[in-house]
Coordinates of C-alpha atoms in Angstrom, one line a residue:
Chain Y
M226 CA -3.2 -44.5 -59.7
S227 CA -6.5 -42.6 -59.2
E228 CA -6.9 -39.2 -57.6
E229 CA -9.1 -39.2 -54.5
I230 CA -11.9 -36.7 -54.5
T231 CA -12.9 -35.0 -51.2
Y232 CA -16.6 -34.0 -51.3
P233 CA -17.5 -31.2 -48.9
D234 CA -19.5 -32.0 -45.8
W235 CA -21.7 -29.0 -46.3
I236 CA -21.9 -25.9 -48.5
A237 CA -21.9 -22.3 -47.2
V238 CA -23.8 -19.7 -49.2
D239 CA -23.9 -15.8 -48.9
W240 CA -26.5 -14.6 -51.3
G241 CA -27.1 -10.9 -51.2
T242 CA -29.0 -8.5 -53.5
S243 CA -26.2 -8.2 -56.0
N244 CA -23.7 -11.1 -55.3
L245 CA -23.6 -14.8 -54.8
R246 CA -20.7 -16.5 -53.0
V247 CA -20.5 -20.2 -52.2
W248 CA -17.9 -22.3 -50.3
A249 CA -17.3 -26.1 -50.2
M250 CA -16.7 -26.8 -46.5
T251 CA -15.5 -29.6 -44.2
A252 CA -17.3 -30.5 -41.0
E253 CA -14.5 -28.8 -39.2
G254 CA -15.1 -25.5 -41.0
E255 CA -12.2 -25.6 -43.4
V256 CA -12.7 -24.2 -46.9
L257 CA -12.1 -26.7 -49.7
A258 CA -13.1 -24.5 -52.6
E259 CA -15.0 -21.4 -53.4
N260 CA -17.0 -19.9 -56.2
G261 CA -19.1 -16.8 -56.8
S262 CA -20.8 -14.6 -59.4
D263 CA -22.8 -11.4 -59.7
Q264 CA -26.0 -13.3 -59.9
G265 CA -27.5 -11.6 -56.9
M266 CA -31.0 -12.4 -55.7
S267 CA -32.4 -9.4 -57.5
D268 CA -31.3 -10.8 -60.8
V269 CA -32.9 -14.2 -60.3
A270 CA -36.5 -15.2 -61.1
P271 CA -38.4 -16.8 -58.3
D272 CA -38.3 -20.3 -59.8
E273 CA -34.7 -20.1 -60.8
F274 CA -33.0 -19.9 -57.4
E275 CA -32.4 -23.6 -57.3
V276 CA -30.9 -24.0 -60.7
T277 CA -28.8 -20.9 -60.3
L278 CA -27.3 -22.3 -57.0
L279 CA -26.7 -25.7 -58.6
S280 CA -24.8 -24.1 -61.4
H281 CA -22.3 -22.8 -58.9
I282 CA -22.0 -25.9 -56.7
A283 CA -22.7 -28.9 -59.0
L284 CA -19.1 -30.0 -59.1
W285 CA -19.0 -30.4 -55.3
L286 CA -22.0 -32.7 -55.0
G287 CA -21.5 -36.5 -54.4
S288 CA -24.0 -39.3 -54.3
G289 CA -25.5 -38.4 -50.9
Q290 CA -27.4 -35.3 -49.7
T291 CA -25.3 -32.3 -48.9
P292 CA -26.6 -29.6 -46.4
V293 CA -26.5 -26.1 -47.8
I294 CA -26.7 -23.2 -45.4
A295 CA -27.3 -19.7 -46.8
C296 CA -27.7 -16.2 -45.4
G297 CA -28.6 -12.8 -46.9
M298 CA -31.4 -11.4 -49.0
V299 CA -32.1 -14.8 -50.5
G300 CA -34.2 -15.3 -47.3
S301 CA -36.4 -12.2 -47.9
R302 CA -40.0 -12.2 -49.2
Q303 CA -38.7 -11.5 -52.7
G304 CA -36.0 -14.2 -52.4
W305 CA -36.0 -17.9 -52.7
G306 CA -38.1 -18.5 -49.6
E307 CA -39.0 -16.1 -46.7
A308 CA -37.2 -16.8 -43.5
P309 CA -39.2 -14.5 -41.2
Y310 CA -37.3 -11.8 -39.2
R311 CA -36.7 -12.6 -35.5
A312 CA -37.2 -9.7 -33.1
V313 CA -34.3 -8.3 -31.0
P314 CA -33.2 -8.7 -28.3
T315 CA -32.2 -12.2 -29.4
T316 CA -29.2 -14.3 -30.3
P317 CA -28.0 -13.6 -33.8
L318 CA -28.7 -17.2 -35.0
G319 CA -32.2 -18.5 -35.1
T320 CA -33.7 -21.7 -36.3
L321 CA -32.9 -22.4 -39.9
H322 CA -35.7 -22.1 -42.4
T323 CA -35.7 -25.2 -44.6
I324 CA -36.6 -24.8 -48.3
P325 CA -37.9 -27.8 -50.3
C326 CA -35.7 -28.6 -53.4
R327 CA -36.3 -30.6 -56.5
D328 CA -32.8 -31.8 -56.6
R329 CA -32.4 -34.5 -53.8
R330 CA -28.6 -33.9 -53.7
I331 CA -29.0 -30.8 -51.6
A332 CA -30.9 -30.0 -48.3
M333 CA -31.4 -26.2 -48.4
H334 CA -31.5 -24.1 -45.2
I335 CA -31.7 -20.3 -44.9
L336 CA -30.9 -18.2 -41.8
P337 CA -33.6 -15.7 -40.8
G338 CA -32.8 -12.0 -40.5
L339 CA -33.4 -9.8 -37.5
K340 CA -36.0 -7.0 -36.9
Q341 CA -36.4 -4.3 -34.3
E342 CA -39.9 -3.4 -33.5
R343 CA -39.6 -0.3 -31.2
S344 CA -37.5 1.8 -33.5
A345 CA -38.3 0.0 -36.8
D346 CA -35.3 -1.6 -38.4
V347 CA -34.3 -4.8 -40.2
M348 CA -31.1 -6.8 -41.2
R349 CA -30.5 -9.8 -43.4
G350 CA -27.0 -11.3 -43.6
E351 CA -25.3 -9.1 -41.0
E352 CA -26.8 -11.3 -38.2
T353 CA -24.6 -14.1 -39.6
Q354 CA -21.5 -12.0 -39.5
I355 CA -22.4 -11.0 -35.9
A356 CA -22.8 -14.7 -35.0
G357 CA -19.4 -15.4 -36.6
Y358 CA -17.7 -12.7 -34.5
L359 CA -19.4 -14.0 -31.4
A360 CA -18.3 -17.6 -32.1
D361 CA -14.7 -16.4 -31.6
N362 CA -15.6 -13.9 -28.9
P363 CA -18.5 -15.2 -26.9
E364 CA -18.0 -12.8 -24.0
Y365 CA -18.0 -9.6 -26.2
D366 CA -19.9 -6.8 -24.7
G367 CA -20.0 -3.7 -26.8
I368 CA -20.7 -2.4 -30.3
L369 CA -20.3 -4.1 -33.7
C370 CA -20.3 -1.8 -36.7
L371 CA -20.9 -3.5 -40.1
P372 CA -20.1 -0.9 -42.8
G373 CA -21.6 -1.4 -46.2
T374 CA -24.2 -0.1 -48.6
H375 CA -26.5 0.0 -45.6
T376 CA -24.2 0.2 -42.6
K377 CA -25.5 -1.4 -39.3
W378 CA -24.5 -0.4 -35.8
A379 CA -25.4 -3.2 -33.3
H380 CA -25.2 -3.3 -29.5
I381 CA -24.2 -6.7 -28.3
S382 CA -24.5 -8.0 -24.7
A383 CA -24.6 -11.4 -23.2
G384 CA -24.4 -13.1 -26.6
E385 CA -27.5 -11.2 -27.9
V386 CA -28.2 -8.3 -30.3
V387 CA -29.8 -5.8 -28.0
S388 CA -30.6 -3.1 -30.6
F389 CA -29.3 -1.9 -34.0
Q390 CA -29.6 1.0 -36.4
T391 CA -29.2 1.1 -40.2
F392 CA -27.6 4.0 -42.1
M393 CA -27.8 4.5 -45.9
T394 CA -24.5 6.2 -46.0
G395 CA -22.9 3.9 -48.6
E396 CA -25.8 4.0 -51.0
M397 CA -26.1 7.8 -50.6
F398 CA -22.4 8.2 -51.4
D399 CA -22.7 6.0 -54.5
L400 CA -25.8 7.9 -55.8
L401 CA -24.4 11.4 -55.1
S402 CA -20.9 10.7 -56.4
H403 CA -22.0 8.9 -59.6
Q404 CA -25.4 10.5 -60.5
S405 CA -25.8 13.9 -58.9
V406 CA -24.3 17.2 -60.1
L407 CA -21.4 16.4 -57.8
R408 CA -20.2 13.7 -60.2
H409 CA -18.6 16.4 -62.3
S410 CA -16.3 17.3 -59.4
I411 CA -15.7 13.7 -58.1
G412 CA -15.0 11.6 -61.1
D413 CA -14.6 7.8 -61.1
G414 CA -12.6 6.0 -58.5
G415 CA -9.4 7.4 -57.1
G416 CA -8.2 8.5 -53.7
L417 CA -9.5 10.3 -50.7
D418 CA -7.7 13.3 -49.3
H419 CA -7.2 12.6 -45.6
E420 CA -7.2 16.1 -44.4
A421 CA -10.5 17.0 -46.3
F422 CA -12.1 13.8 -45.0
V423 CA -11.4 14.2 -41.3
G424 CA -12.2 18.0 -41.6
A425 CA -15.6 17.3 -43.2
I426 CA -16.4 14.7 -40.5
A427 CA -15.5 17.0 -37.6
D428 CA -17.6 19.9 -39.1
T429 CA -20.6 17.7 -39.6
I430 CA -20.5 16.1 -36.2
S431 CA -20.4 19.5 -34.6
R432 CA -23.2 20.9 -36.8
P433 CA -25.2 18.0 -38.5
E434 CA -27.8 20.2 -40.2
A435 CA -25.1 21.8 -42.2
V436 CA -25.0 18.6 -44.3
A437 CA -27.6 20.2 -46.4
T438 CA -25.4 23.1 -47.4
Q439 CA -22.1 21.2 -47.4
L440 CA -23.2 18.9 -50.3
F441 CA -23.6 21.6 -53.0
K442 CA -20.6 23.3 -51.6
V443 CA -18.4 20.4 -52.8
R444 CA -19.4 21.4 -56.4
A445 CA -19.3 25.2 -55.8
V446 CA -15.8 25.1 -54.3
D447 CA -14.6 23.2 -57.4
L448 CA -16.3 25.6 -59.8
L449 CA -14.9 28.8 -58.1
Y450 CA -11.5 27.7 -57.0
G451 CA -10.8 24.3 -58.5
A452 CA -10.5 21.2 -56.3
D453 CA -8.8 17.8 -56.9
P454 CA -11.3 15.0 -57.3
S455 CA -9.7 13.3 -54.3
V456 CA -10.5 16.4 -52.2
S457 CA -14.1 16.6 -53.5
R458 CA -14.6 12.9 -52.9
A459 CA -13.2 13.2 -49.4
R460 CA -15.5 16.1 -48.6
L461 CA -18.6 14.2 -49.8
S462 CA -17.6 11.0 -48.0
G463 CA -16.7 12.9 -44.8
V464 CA -20.0 14.9 -44.7
L465 CA -22.1 11.7 -45.1
L466 CA -20.0 9.7 -42.7
G467 CA -20.0 12.6 -40.2
L468 CA -23.8 12.6 -40.3
E469 CA -23.8 8.9 -39.6
L470 CA -21.3 9.2 -36.7
A471 CA -23.4 12.1 -35.2
A472 CA -26.5 10.0 -35.2
A473 CA -24.7 6.8 -34.0
R474 CA -22.9 8.6 -31.2
P475 CA -24.9 6.8 -28.5
Y476 CA -23.4 3.6 -30.0
W477 CA -19.8 4.5 -30.2
L478 CA -19.3 6.9 -27.3
G479 CA -17.5 5.2 -24.4
Q480 CA -18.1 1.7 -25.8
P481 CA -15.7 -0.7 -27.4
V482 CA -16.2 -0.8 -31.2
V483 CA -15.3 -3.6 -33.6
L484 CA -15.7 -3.0 -37.4
I485 CA -16.8 -5.9 -39.5
G486 CA -16.5 -5.0 -43.2
T487 CA -14.3 -5.2 -46.2
P488 CA -10.7 -4.2 -45.6
A489 CA -11.3 -0.8 -47.5
L490 CA -14.5 0.1 -45.5
N491 CA -12.9 -1.0 -42.2
T492 CA -10.0 1.4 -43.0
L493 CA -12.4 4.2 -43.9
Y494 CA -14.4 3.9 -40.7
A495 CA -11.3 3.4 -38.5
K496 CA -9.9 6.7 -39.9
A497 CA -13.2 8.5 -39.2
L498 CA -13.5 7.1 -35.6
S499 CA -9.8 7.5 -34.8
A500 CA -10.1 11.3 -35.7
Q501 CA -12.7 11.4 -32.9
G502 CA -10.2 9.7 -30.5
F503 CA -11.5 6.2 -30.8
E504 CA -9.5 3.2 -32.0
P505 CA -11.9 0.4 -33.1
A506 CA -10.7 -3.1 -33.7
A507 CA -11.5 -4.7 -37.2
C508 CA -12.4 -8.0 -38.6
D509 CA -13.0 -9.1 -42.2
A510 CA -16.7 -9.4 -43.1
N511 CA -16.2 -12.5 -45.4
E512 CA -14.5 -14.4 -42.6
A513 CA -17.2 -13.4 -40.2
T514 CA -19.9 -14.6 -42.6
L515 CA -18.2 -18.0 -43.0
K516 CA -17.7 -18.4 -39.3
G517 CA -21.4 -17.5 -38.7
L518 CA -22.5 -20.0 -41.3
F519 CA -20.2 -22.6 -39.7
A520 CA -21.8 -21.9 -36.3
A521 CA -25.2 -22.5 -37.9
Y522 CA -24.0 -25.8 -39.5
R523 CA -22.7 -27.0 -36.1
E524 CA -26.2 -26.3 -34.5
L525 CA -27.8 -28.1 -37.4
V526 CA -25.8 -31.3 -37.0
A527 CA -25.5 -31.2 -33.2
Chain L
M54 CA -56.7 41.3 -97.7
S55 CA -53.4 40.1 -96.3
E56 CA -52.8 39.1 -92.8
E57 CA -50.4 41.4 -90.9
I58 CA -47.5 39.5 -89.2
T59 CA -46.2 41.0 -85.9
Y60 CA -42.6 40.1 -85.5
P61 CA -41.3 40.2 -81.9
D62 CA -39.1 43.1 -80.8
W63 CA -36.9 40.6 -78.9
I64 CA -36.8 37.0 -77.9
A65 CA -36.5 35.7 -74.3
V66 CA -34.7 32.4 -73.6
D67 CA -34.5 30.3 -70.5
W68 CA -31.9 27.6 -71.3
G69 CA -31.3 25.2 -68.4
T70 CA -29.5 21.9 -68.1
S71 CA -32.5 19.9 -69.2
N72 CA -34.9 22.3 -70.9
L73 CA -35.1 25.1 -73.4
R74 CA -37.9 27.6 -73.4
V75 CA -38.3 30.6 -75.7
W76 CA -40.8 33.5 -75.9
A77 CA -41.5 36.0 -78.7
M78 CA -41.8 39.3 -76.9
T79 CA -43.0 42.9 -77.6
A80 CA -41.0 45.9 -76.4
E81 CA -43.6 46.3 -73.7
G82 CA -43.0 42.9 -72.2
E83 CA -46.0 41.1 -73.8
V84 CA -45.7 37.5 -74.9
L85 CA -46.6 37.0 -78.5
A86 CA -45.8 33.3 -78.7
E87 CA -43.8 30.7 -77.0
N88 CA -42.1 27.4 -77.7
G89 CA -39.9 24.9 -75.9
S90 CA -38.3 21.5 -75.8
D91 CA -36.2 19.2 -73.7
Q92 CA -33.1 20.1 -75.6
G93 CA -31.3 21.3 -72.5
M94 CA -27.8 22.6 -72.7
S95 CA -26.4 19.2 -71.5
D96 CA -27.7 17.6 -74.7
V97 CA -26.4 20.1 -77.1
A98 CA -22.9 19.9 -78.7
P99 CA -20.7 23.0 -78.2
D100 CA -21.0 24.1 -81.9
E101 CA -24.8 23.4 -82.1
F102 CA -26.2 25.9 -79.7
E103 CA -27.0 28.4 -82.5
V104 CA -28.7 26.0 -84.8
T105 CA -30.6 24.5 -81.9
L106 CA -31.9 27.9 -80.8
L107 CA -32.7 28.9 -84.4
S108 CA -34.8 25.8 -84.9
H109 CA -37.0 27.0 -82.0
I110 CA -37.3 30.7 -83.1
A111 CA -36.8 30.8 -86.8
L112 CA -40.5 31.6 -87.5
W113 CA -40.3 34.7 -85.4
L114 CA -37.4 36.3 -87.2
G115 CA -38.0 39.2 -89.7
S116 CA -35.6 40.9 -92.0
G117 CA -33.8 42.9 -89.3
Q118 CA -31.7 41.8 -86.4
T119 CA -33.7 40.6 -83.3
P120 CA -32.1 40.8 -79.9
V121 CA -32.2 37.5 -78.0
I122 CA -31.7 37.5 -74.2
A123 CA -31.0 34.2 -72.4
C124 CA -30.4 33.0 -68.9
G125 CA -29.5 29.7 -67.3
M126 CA -26.8 27.1 -67.7
V127 CA -26.4 28.1 -71.3
G128 CA -24.0 30.8 -69.9
S129 CA -21.8 28.2 -68.1
R130 CA -18.3 27.1 -69.1
Q131 CA -19.9 24.0 -70.7
G132 CA -22.6 26.1 -72.4
W133 CA -22.8 28.2 -75.5
G134 CA -20.5 30.9 -74.1
E135 CA -19.3 31.5 -70.6
A136 CA -20.8 34.6 -68.9
P137 CA -18.6 34.7 -65.8
Y138 CA -20.2 34.7 -62.4
R139 CA -20.5 38.1 -60.6
A140 CA -19.7 38.2 -56.9
V141 CA -22.4 39.0 -54.3
P142 CA -23.3 41.4 -52.7
T143 CA -24.6 42.8 -56.0
T144 CA -27.7 43.5 -58.0
P145 CA -29.1 40.4 -59.6
L146 CA -28.7 41.7 -63.2
G147 CA -25.2 42.3 -64.5
T148 CA -23.9 43.4 -67.9
L149 CA -25.1 41.1 -70.7
H150 CA -22.5 38.8 -72.2
T151 CA -22.7 39.1 -76.1
I152 CA -22.1 35.9 -78.1
P153 CA -21.0 36.2 -81.8
C154 CA -23.5 34.5 -84.1
R155 CA -23.2 33.2 -87.7
D156 CA -26.8 34.1 -88.4
R157 CA -27.1 37.9 -88.7
R158 CA -30.8 37.8 -87.9
I159 CA -30.1 37.4 -84.1
A160 CA -28.0 39.4 -81.6
M161 CA -27.3 36.9 -78.8
H162 CA -26.9 38.0 -75.2
I163 CA -26.5 35.9 -72.0
L164 CA -27.0 37.0 -68.4
P165 CA -24.2 36.1 -66.0
G166 CA -24.8 34.0 -62.9
L167 CA -23.8 34.9 -59.4
K168 CA -21.1 33.6 -57.1
Q169 CA -20.5 33.9 -53.4
E170 CA -16.9 33.7 -52.4
R171 CA -16.9 33.7 -48.6
S172 CA -19.1 30.6 -48.3
A173 CA -18.6 29.1 -51.8
D174 CA -21.8 29.0 -53.8
V175 CA -23.1 29.7 -57.3
M176 CA -26.3 30.3 -59.2
R177 CA -27.3 30.5 -62.9
G178 CA -30.8 31.4 -63.9
E179 CA -32.2 32.1 -60.4
E180 CA -30.6 35.6 -60.5
T181 CA -33.0 36.4 -63.4
Q182 CA -36.0 35.2 -61.4
I183 CA -34.8 37.4 -58.5
A184 CA -34.5 40.4 -60.9
G185 CA -38.0 39.7 -62.1
Y186 CA -39.4 39.7 -58.6
L187 CA -37.5 42.9 -57.7
A188 CA -38.7 44.6 -60.9
D189 CA -42.3 44.4 -59.4
N190 CA -41.1 44.9 -55.8
P191 CA -38.1 47.2 -55.9
E192 CA -38.2 47.9 -52.1
Y193 CA -38.4 44.2 -51.0
D194 CA -36.1 43.5 -48.0
G195 CA -36.2 39.9 -46.9
I196 CA -35.7 36.3 -48.1
L197 CA -36.4 34.8 -51.6
C198 CA -36.6 31.0 -51.6
L199 CA -36.3 29.5 -55.1
P200 CA -37.2 25.8 -54.8
G201 CA -36.1 23.4 -57.4
T202 CA -33.6 20.6 -58.1
H203 CA -31.1 22.8 -56.3
T204 CA -33.1 25.1 -54.1
K205 CA -31.6 28.6 -53.4
W206 CA -32.3 30.7 -50.4
A207 CA -31.3 34.4 -51.0
H208 CA -31.1 37.3 -48.7
I209 CA -32.3 40.5 -50.5
S210 CA -31.7 44.0 -49.3
A211 CA -31.5 47.5 -51.0
G212 CA -32.0 45.8 -54.5
E213 CA -29.0 43.5 -54.0
V214 CA -28.5 39.8 -53.4
V215 CA -26.6 40.0 -50.1
S216 CA -25.9 36.3 -49.7
F217 CA -27.4 32.9 -50.7
Q218 CA -27.2 29.2 -50.1
T219 CA -27.9 26.2 -52.2
F220 CA -29.5 22.9 -51.1
M221 CA -29.6 19.7 -53.1
T222 CA -32.9 18.6 -51.6
G223 CA -34.7 18.1 -54.9
E224 CA -32.0 16.1 -56.5
M225 CA -31.6 14.0 -53.3
F226 CA -35.3 13.3 -53.2
D227 CA -35.2 12.2 -56.9
L228 CA -32.2 9.9 -56.4
L229 CA -33.4 8.3 -53.2
S230 CA -37.1 7.9 -54.3
H231 CA -36.3 6.4 -57.7
Q232 CA -32.9 4.7 -57.3
S233 CA -32.2 3.8 -53.7
V234 CA -33.7 0.8 -51.7
L235 CA -36.5 3.3 -50.8
R236 CA -38.0 3.0 -54.3
H237 CA -39.6 -0.2 -53.3
S238 CA -41.7 1.6 -50.6
I239 CA -42.3 4.9 -52.5
G240 CA -43.2 3.8 -56.1
D241 CA -43.8 6.3 -58.9
G242 CA -45.7 9.5 -58.6
G243 CA -48.7 9.8 -56.4
G244 CA -49.7 11.8 -53.4
L245 CA -48.0 13.0 -50.2
D246 CA -49.6 12.2 -46.8
H247 CA -49.8 15.6 -45.0
E248 CA -49.5 14.3 -41.5
A249 CA -46.5 12.2 -42.2
F250 CA -44.9 15.1 -44.1
V251 CA -45.2 17.7 -41.4
G252 CA -44.3 15.1 -38.7
A253 CA -41.1 14.2 -40.4
I254 CA -40.2 17.9 -40.9
A255 CA -40.7 18.7 -37.3
D256 CA -38.7 15.7 -36.1
T257 CA -35.8 16.6 -38.4
I258 CA -35.7 20.3 -37.5
S259 CA -35.5 19.3 -33.8
R260 CA -32.9 16.7 -34.3
P261 CA -31.2 17.1 -37.7
E262 CA -28.6 14.3 -37.3
A263 CA -31.4 11.8 -37.1
V264 CA -31.8 12.2 -40.8
A265 CA -29.2 9.5 -41.2
T266 CA -31.4 7.0 -39.3
Q267 CA -34.8 8.2 -40.6
L268 CA -34.0 7.4 -44.2
F269 CA -33.7 3.6 -43.9
K270 CA -36.6 3.7 -41.4
V271 CA -38.9 4.6 -44.3
R272 CA -38.1 1.2 -45.8
A273 CA -38.1 -0.7 -42.4
V274 CA -41.5 0.6 -41.3
D275 CA -43.0 -0.5 -44.6
L276 CA -41.4 -3.9 -44.4
L277 CA -42.5 -4.5 -40.8
Y278 CA -45.9 -2.9 -40.6
G279 CA -46.8 -1.9 -44.2
A280 CA -47.0 1.7 -45.3
D281 CA -48.9 3.4 -48.1
P282 CA -46.5 4.8 -50.7
S283 CA -48.0 8.3 -50.0
V284 CA -46.9 8.0 -46.4
S285 CA -43.4 6.7 -47.2
R286 CA -43.0 9.4 -49.9
A287 CA -44.1 12.1 -47.4
R288 CA -41.6 10.8 -44.8
L289 CA -38.7 10.9 -47.2
S290 CA -39.8 14.4 -48.5
G291 CA -40.3 15.6 -45.0
V292 CA -36.9 14.4 -43.7
L293 CA -35.0 15.9 -46.5
L294 CA -36.9 19.2 -46.5
G295 CA -36.7 19.3 -42.6
L296 CA -32.9 19.1 -42.9
E297 CA -32.9 22.0 -45.4
L298 CA -35.1 24.1 -43.2
A299 CA -32.9 23.4 -40.2
A300 CA -29.9 24.6 -42.1
A301 CA -31.7 27.5 -43.7
R302 CA -33.2 28.7 -40.4
P303 CA -31.0 31.8 -40.2
Y304 CA -32.7 32.7 -43.5
W305 CA -36.4 32.2 -42.7
L306 CA -36.5 32.9 -39.0
G307 CA -38.1 36.3 -38.3
Q308 CA -37.8 37.3 -42.0
P309 CA -40.4 37.8 -44.7
V310 CA -40.1 34.9 -47.2
V311 CA -41.3 34.8 -50.8
L312 CA -41.3 31.5 -52.7
I313 CA -40.4 31.6 -56.4
G314 CA -41.0 28.1 -57.8
T315 CA -43.4 26.0 -59.8
P316 CA -46.9 26.0 -58.3
A317 CA -46.3 22.4 -57.0
L318 CA -43.0 23.2 -55.3
N319 CA -44.4 26.5 -53.9
T320 CA -47.2 24.6 -52.3
L321 CA -44.8 22.0 -50.8
Y322 CA -42.6 24.6 -49.3
A323 CA -45.5 26.7 -48.1
K324 CA -46.8 23.6 -46.3
A325 CA -43.5 23.0 -44.7
L326 CA -43.0 26.6 -43.6
S327 CA -46.5 27.1 -42.4
A328 CA -46.2 24.0 -40.1
Q329 CA -43.4 26.1 -38.5
G330 CA -45.7 29.0 -38.1
F331 CA -44.5 31.0 -41.1
E332 CA -46.7 32.0 -44.0
P333 CA -44.6 32.8 -47.1
A334 CA -46.0 34.5 -50.1
A335 CA -45.5 32.8 -53.5
C336 CA -44.8 33.8 -57.1
D337 CA -44.5 31.7 -60.2
A338 CA -41.0 31.0 -61.4
N339 CA -41.7 31.2 -65.1
E340 CA -43.3 34.6 -64.7
A341 CA -40.4 35.7 -62.6
T342 CA -37.9 34.5 -65.3
L343 CA -39.8 36.3 -68.0
K344 CA -39.9 39.6 -65.9
G345 CA -36.2 39.3 -65.2
L346 CA -35.4 38.8 -68.9
F347 CA -37.6 41.8 -69.7
A348 CA -35.7 43.9 -67.1
A349 CA -32.5 43.0 -68.9
Y350 CA -34.0 43.9 -72.3
R351 CA -34.9 47.3 -71.0
E352 CA -31.5 47.9 -69.8
L353 CA -30.1 46.7 -73.1
V354 CA -32.2 49.2 -75.2
A355 CA -32.1 52.1 -72.7

């Protein structure tokens, strides 16, 4: 009795700056298997993208040619092959950019990112998550917030990304909490004091310029009076997120908002917005990515 | 004929987090010699402060006991010996904190820092520069701005520090320009485009919350249209300094301002303030430190 092997109909790839994730997929969008590593595109030499990808998916390849659809920084100028930005307003999914491969078993396609010319901005990867959300909610009219290292706020209408804005809040928090003088008060990991978090957000929204003074105050309060790391961490997080919410107010005020991030970031942003009287919906970023890649696959084989 | 050796009457020490500077001084405040290294207090183990200092000043020690007067982070809890903060409003110079030494050739004294309790803040080292400025300008009533990694703005009146506020602008610029995604657009070193700098400051002062969007825009503009590193660097510097000026406005608006920093930082801040219609005076931080330490020496031997 021999075991039957099911080869995937196509392979989904999310290849960002610091991570690579791959999924073996059926033509109906089911996940057969998944794999991943920290071999992000910034760690891969230009001529090693193909062999790096193959090392993650080789077991899934049969005798025929398998389509591979990828999103993320792998399509940037410094990536495997540049899939040029498409200008908003536009639908999130554009024509796939095909990359020639040495190995005939794969047919490689990369999704282009989006750019905004009027108020300069760019995204790569988030457009696929937006497409994934719209695949399930084609009539959605409102705001999608995609929290991450570089959080994106996007205005969606009639199936198009109308405009978007990027905030470096996540990267600033990482740098300040791990590498600035504030690290002595914040420490590694651990919780976030809720009261300090919503207090710092409210203070910053009402007086954004005070950010500049509130940052060192996290350290000074700890030095003079002692503060639990969870309180110091919450103050820093609240100050930075409060600044983002102040600037993104035209996006979230009076609009439906859906968060598309990791469960932890969705919870953080939901807490911040709910303290302002808004109750955003939330959806998992990985699921949205996979649905977006599946939508691109269906267009490819249509 | 033998050469006569002039031993110093006292030794001045500026011992910060990342640098150590020492001067051999006469009783009249003249510098006989100086020395220094990057053996900042964060690199020195608790029981090695004395031997580290001695390695920098041993040649200057005669047969008697030489007073040593130090300022900076060496007086913090993690330093050689804690010289507790003194609360403002107060004169910049407090009672010297004496540290017992194994080597009888030195008598070690550390100047205490200042703290502000109402709106929590601390300084260590800058109080000595303030004392140095006031030694030459005892009647000064106005604002002293001490630009650095952590810039301090201090309100001075009747010989006292009335209040002060710390901004992490310098540290933020270093982290964002060297370690964030912006490093790809800014590069190492190089100039600062004047027009981009004053433009970014003006924009940020008029709309501080936009900082959160302007940061990533430095990168996006470069990606979409190309930008010289000197322009990208100027935008980042202007955005961060603009945020500081917006928050410090109660300090500089309608007040005389004197800058006490390195020549480069004094120039940067003068450019920023003069674009707002203010013409600050400037004085060199090292000279101010030395004058402040000399003022402390005179009180010690009075």
